[in-house]
Coordinates of C-alpha atoms in Angstrom, one line a residue:
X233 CA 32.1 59.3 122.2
X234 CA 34.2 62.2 121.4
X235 CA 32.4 65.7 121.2
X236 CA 33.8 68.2 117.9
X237 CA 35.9 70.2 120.8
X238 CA 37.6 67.1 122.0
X239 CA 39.2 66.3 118.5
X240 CA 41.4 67.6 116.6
X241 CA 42.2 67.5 112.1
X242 CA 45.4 66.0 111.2
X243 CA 47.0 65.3 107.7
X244 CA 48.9 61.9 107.2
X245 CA 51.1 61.5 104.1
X246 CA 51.8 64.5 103.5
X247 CA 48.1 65.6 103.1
X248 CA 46.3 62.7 101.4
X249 CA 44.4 61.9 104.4
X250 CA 42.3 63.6 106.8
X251 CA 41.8 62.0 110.3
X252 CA 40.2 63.0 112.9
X253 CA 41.9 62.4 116.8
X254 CA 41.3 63.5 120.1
X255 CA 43.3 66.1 121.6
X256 CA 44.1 64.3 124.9
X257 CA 43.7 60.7 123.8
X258 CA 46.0 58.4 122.1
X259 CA 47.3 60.2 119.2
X260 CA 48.9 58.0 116.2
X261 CA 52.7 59.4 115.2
X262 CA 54.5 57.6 112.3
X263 CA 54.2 53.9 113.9
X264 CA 50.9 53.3 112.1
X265 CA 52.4 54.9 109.1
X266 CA 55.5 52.8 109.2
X267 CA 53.7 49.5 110.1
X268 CA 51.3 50.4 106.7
X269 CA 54.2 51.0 104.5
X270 CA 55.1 47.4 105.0
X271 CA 52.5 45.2 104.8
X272 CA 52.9 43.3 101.3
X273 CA 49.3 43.3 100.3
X274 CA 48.2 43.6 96.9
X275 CA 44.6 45.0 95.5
X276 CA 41.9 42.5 96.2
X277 CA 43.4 40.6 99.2
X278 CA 42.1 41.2 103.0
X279 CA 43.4 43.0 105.7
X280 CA 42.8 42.7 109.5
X281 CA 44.1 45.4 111.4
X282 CA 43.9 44.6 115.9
X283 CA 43.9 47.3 117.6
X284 CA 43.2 49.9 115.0
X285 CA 42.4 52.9 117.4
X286 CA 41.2 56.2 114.9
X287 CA 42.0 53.8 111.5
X288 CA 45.5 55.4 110.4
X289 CA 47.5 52.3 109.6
X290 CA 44.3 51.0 107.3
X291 CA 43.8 54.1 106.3
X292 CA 47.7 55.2 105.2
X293 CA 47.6 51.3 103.2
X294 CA 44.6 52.0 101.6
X295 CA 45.8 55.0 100.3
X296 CA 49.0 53.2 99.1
X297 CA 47.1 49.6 97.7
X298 CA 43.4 50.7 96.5
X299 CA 41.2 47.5 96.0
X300 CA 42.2 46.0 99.6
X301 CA 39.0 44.2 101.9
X302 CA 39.4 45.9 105.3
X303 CA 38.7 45.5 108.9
X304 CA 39.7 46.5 111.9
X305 CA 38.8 45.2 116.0
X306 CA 38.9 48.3 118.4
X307 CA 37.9 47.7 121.9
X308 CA 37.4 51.4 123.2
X309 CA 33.9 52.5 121.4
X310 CA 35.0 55.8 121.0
X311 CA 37.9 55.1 119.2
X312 CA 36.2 52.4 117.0
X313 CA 33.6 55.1 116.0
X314 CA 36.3 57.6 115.3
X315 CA 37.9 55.3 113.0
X316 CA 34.4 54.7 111.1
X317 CA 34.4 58.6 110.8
X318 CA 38.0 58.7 109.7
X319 CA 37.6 56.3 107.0
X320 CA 34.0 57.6 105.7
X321 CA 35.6 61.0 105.3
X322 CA 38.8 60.0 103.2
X323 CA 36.8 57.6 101.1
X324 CA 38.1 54.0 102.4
X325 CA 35.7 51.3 102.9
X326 CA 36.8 50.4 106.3
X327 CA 35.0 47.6 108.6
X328 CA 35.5 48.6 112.1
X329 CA 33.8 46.1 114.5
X330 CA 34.1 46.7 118.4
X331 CA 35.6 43.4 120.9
X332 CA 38.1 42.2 122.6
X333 CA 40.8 40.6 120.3
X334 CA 41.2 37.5 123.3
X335 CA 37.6 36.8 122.2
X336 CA 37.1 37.7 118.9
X337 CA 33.8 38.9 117.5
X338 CA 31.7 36.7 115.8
X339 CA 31.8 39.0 112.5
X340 CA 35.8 38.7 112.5
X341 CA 36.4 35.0 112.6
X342 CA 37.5 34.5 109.2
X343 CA 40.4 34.2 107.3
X344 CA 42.6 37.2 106.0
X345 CA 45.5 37.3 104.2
X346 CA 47.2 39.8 106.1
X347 CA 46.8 40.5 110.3
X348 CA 48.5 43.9 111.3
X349 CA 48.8 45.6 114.8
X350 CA 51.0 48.0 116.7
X351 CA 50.2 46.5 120.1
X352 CA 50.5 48.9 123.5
X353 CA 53.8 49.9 123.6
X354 CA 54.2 49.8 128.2
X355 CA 54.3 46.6 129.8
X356 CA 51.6 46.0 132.6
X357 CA 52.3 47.8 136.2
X358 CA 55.2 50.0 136.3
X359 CA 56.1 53.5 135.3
X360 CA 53.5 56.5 135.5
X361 CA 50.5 56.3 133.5
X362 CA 49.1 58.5 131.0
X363 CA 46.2 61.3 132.5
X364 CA 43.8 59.7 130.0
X365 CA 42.2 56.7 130.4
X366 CA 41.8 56.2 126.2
X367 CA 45.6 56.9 126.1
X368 CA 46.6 54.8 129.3
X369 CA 44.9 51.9 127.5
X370 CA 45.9 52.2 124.1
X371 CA 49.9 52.3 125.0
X372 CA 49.8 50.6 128.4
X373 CA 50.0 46.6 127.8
X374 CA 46.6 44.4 129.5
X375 CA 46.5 41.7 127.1
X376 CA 50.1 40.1 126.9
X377 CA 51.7 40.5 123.7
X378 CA 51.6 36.6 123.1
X379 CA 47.7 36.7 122.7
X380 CA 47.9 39.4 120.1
X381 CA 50.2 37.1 118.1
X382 CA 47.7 34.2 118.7
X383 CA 44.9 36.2 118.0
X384 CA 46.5 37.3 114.8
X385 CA 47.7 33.7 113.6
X386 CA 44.3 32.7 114.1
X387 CA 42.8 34.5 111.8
X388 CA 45.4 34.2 109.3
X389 CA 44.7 32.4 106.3
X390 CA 47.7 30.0 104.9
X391 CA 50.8 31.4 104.0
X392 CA 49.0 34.8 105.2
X393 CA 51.7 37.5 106.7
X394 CA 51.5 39.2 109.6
X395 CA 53.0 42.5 109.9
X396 CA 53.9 43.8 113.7
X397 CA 55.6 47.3 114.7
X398 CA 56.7 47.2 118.6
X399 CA 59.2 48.2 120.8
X400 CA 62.5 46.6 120.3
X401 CA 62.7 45.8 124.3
X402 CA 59.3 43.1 123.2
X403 CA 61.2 40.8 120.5
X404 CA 62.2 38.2 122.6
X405 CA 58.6 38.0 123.9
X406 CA 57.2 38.5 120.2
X407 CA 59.7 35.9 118.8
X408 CA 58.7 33.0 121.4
X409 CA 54.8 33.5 120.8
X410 CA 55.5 32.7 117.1
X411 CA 55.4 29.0 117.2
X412 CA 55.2 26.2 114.6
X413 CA 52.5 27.6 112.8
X414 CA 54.8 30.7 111.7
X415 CA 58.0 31.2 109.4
X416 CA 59.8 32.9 106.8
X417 CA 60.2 35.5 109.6
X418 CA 62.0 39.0 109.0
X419 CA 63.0 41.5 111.3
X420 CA 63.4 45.2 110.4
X421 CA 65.3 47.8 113.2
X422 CA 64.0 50.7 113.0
X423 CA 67.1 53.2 114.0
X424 CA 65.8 56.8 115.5
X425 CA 69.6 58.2 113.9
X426 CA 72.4 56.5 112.4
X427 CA 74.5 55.1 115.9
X428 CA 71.6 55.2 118.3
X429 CA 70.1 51.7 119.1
X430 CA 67.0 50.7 117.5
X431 CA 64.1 51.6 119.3
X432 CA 61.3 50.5 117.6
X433 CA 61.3 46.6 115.2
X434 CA 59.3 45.7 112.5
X435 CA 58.7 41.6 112.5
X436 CA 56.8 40.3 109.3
X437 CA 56.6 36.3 109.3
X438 CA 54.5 34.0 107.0
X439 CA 51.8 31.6 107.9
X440 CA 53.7 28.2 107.3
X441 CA 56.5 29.8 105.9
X442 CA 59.8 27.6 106.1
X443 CA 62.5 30.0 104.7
X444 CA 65.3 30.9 106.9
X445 CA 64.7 34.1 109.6
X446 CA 66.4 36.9 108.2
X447 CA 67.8 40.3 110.2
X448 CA 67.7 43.6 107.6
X449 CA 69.8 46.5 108.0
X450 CA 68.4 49.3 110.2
X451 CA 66.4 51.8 108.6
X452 CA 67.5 55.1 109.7
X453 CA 64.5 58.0 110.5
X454 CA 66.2 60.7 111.1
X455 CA 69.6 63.1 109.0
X456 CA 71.8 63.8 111.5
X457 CA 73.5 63.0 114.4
X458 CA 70.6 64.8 117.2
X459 CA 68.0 66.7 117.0
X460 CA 68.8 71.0 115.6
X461 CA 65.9 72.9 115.8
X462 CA 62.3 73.0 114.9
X463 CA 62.0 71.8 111.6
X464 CA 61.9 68.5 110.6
X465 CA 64.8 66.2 109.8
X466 CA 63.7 62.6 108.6
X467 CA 66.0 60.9 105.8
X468 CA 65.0 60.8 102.2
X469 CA 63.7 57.2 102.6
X470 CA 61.6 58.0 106.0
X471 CA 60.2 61.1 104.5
X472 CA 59.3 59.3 101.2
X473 CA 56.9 56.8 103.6
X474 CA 55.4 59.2 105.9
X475 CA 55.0 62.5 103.4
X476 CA 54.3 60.7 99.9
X477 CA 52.9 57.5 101.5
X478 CA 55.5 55.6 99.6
X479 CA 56.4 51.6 100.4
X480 CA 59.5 50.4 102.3
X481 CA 62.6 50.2 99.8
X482 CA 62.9 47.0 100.6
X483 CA 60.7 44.0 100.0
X484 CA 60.3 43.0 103.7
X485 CA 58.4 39.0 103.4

C-alpha cells in the first residue's frame, strides 16, 4: 500500500473532486476524465469500470450522473485500495474488487449496462519502461487489448454500451475484437490541436446494436496552433468536460 508521503491531493473538475495518487505511480490526466464524459448512463443503471486504477473515471461520472451502481476490477492492491479511499472521501459509493479482468472475480460476473476502460496505453516489449513498477504496469500493455474487449462484452447486459478511450495507433486491433455480438459502433478522434492527427479515439458500440458505424468529427483539446507558455489552453468544449465536469456536446451512442 501507499504510505501518506508517497501520495499526493489532486482536484479533478475543476475542484469537485478530491483524489488521492501516488507521486511516482500512474497518475490519471484527462483520459479518465474524457472517457467519463462520455459514457451515456443515466441515474439508476450500472457501471463497470476495468482497469479503474485510483477511481477517477467512476469518480468524474458519478459526479456528472448521481444515482449510478458502480464497480470497478483493479489488479494492483494498492491502487484498488486507493481507489476505495478516493471514492469514500468524495462521497461515491464505489465497488472496487481486486482480480485479473482475463478471469473475472466471482463478485463481478454480472450483467451491467455500461463496461468502461482506458486500457495500457504501450504495446508489450519495446520502448523504455517507466522507473515504477505500478506505472510500468498500468500503461505498459500484458493483457492484449482483445481480452479487455471480451472481458467487457461479457459482462455487458443487452444492448449495454461500452465506452473505450485508447490510442488511435490500437483501432484496427480494437475494431477486429468487436465481433458479432457488438454494433451501433461510434468512433470519436480526439485531436490534441486543430491540424495535428488524432492521438487519442474514443470507440462507444452497443451490445447487439445493428445501426450503421458512424465516424464524428474530431474534437479539438487544445486553442491554438502549439503550445505558448505556462498556462493552460484547452478549447471552450475541452475545458467545459475537464473543469465543470460537463458531458460531450455531442450524443456519442
Amino acid at each position: 500500500m501507499f504510505a501518506p508521503d508517497e501520495l499526493t491531493s489532486d482536484g479533478f473538475l475543476g475542484g469537485r473532486l478530491t483524489v488521492l495518487q501516488p507521486r511516482r505511480g500512474y497518475r490519471a490526466a484527462t483520459d479518465p476524465v474524457l472517457l467519463a464524459a462520455a459514457v451515456p448512463a443515466s441515474a439508476g443503471q450500472s457501471v463497470l469500470e476495468l482497469g479503474c486504477g485510483a477511481g477517477v473515471a467512476s469518480l468524474c461520472l458519478a459526479a456528472r450522473v448521481p444515482g449510478l451502481r458502480l464497480a470497478g476490477l483493479e489488479l494492483q492492491p494498492a491502487y484498488a485500495a486507493l481507489a476505495r479511499e478516493n471514492a469514500a472521501m468524495n462521497g461515491v459509493a464505489l465497488e472496487v474488487v481486486e482480480g485479473d479482468l482475463s478471469a473475472m472475480p466471482a463478485a463481478l460476473r454480472q450483467s451491467f449496462d455500461h463496461v468502461i476502460a482506458n486500457p495500457p496505453y504501450y504495446p508489450a516489449g519495446g520502448g523504455t519502461g517507466a522507473a515504477d513498477p505500478g506505472r510500468e504496469r498500468a500503461m505498459r500493455e500484458e493483457t492484449p487489448l482483445a481480452t479487455w474487449i471480451e472481458a467487457a462484452v461479457r459482462r455487458l447486459a443487452p444492448r449495454g454500451v461500452l465506452s473505450l478511450i485508447f490510442g488511435a495507433d490500437r483501432l484496427p486491433d480494437a475494431l477486429a475484437a468487436l465481433d458479432g455480438r457488438m454494433g451501433s459502433s461510434v468512433l470519436l478522434p480526439l485531436q490534441p490541436r486543430e491540424g495535428r492527427p488524432a492521438k487519442r479515439v474514443i470507440l462507444q458500440s452497443r451490445k447487439g446494436g445493428r445501426a450503421p458505424f458512424r465516424l464524428l468529427p474530431p474534437f479539438v483539446l487544445h486553442e491554438g496552433a502549439q503550445h505558448d507558455g505556462d498556462r493552460e489552453s484547452f478549447s471552450p468544449a475541452a475545458a467545459h468536460i475537464l473543469r465543470n465536469g460537463g458531458e460531450f456536446p455531442f450524443r456519442l451512442i
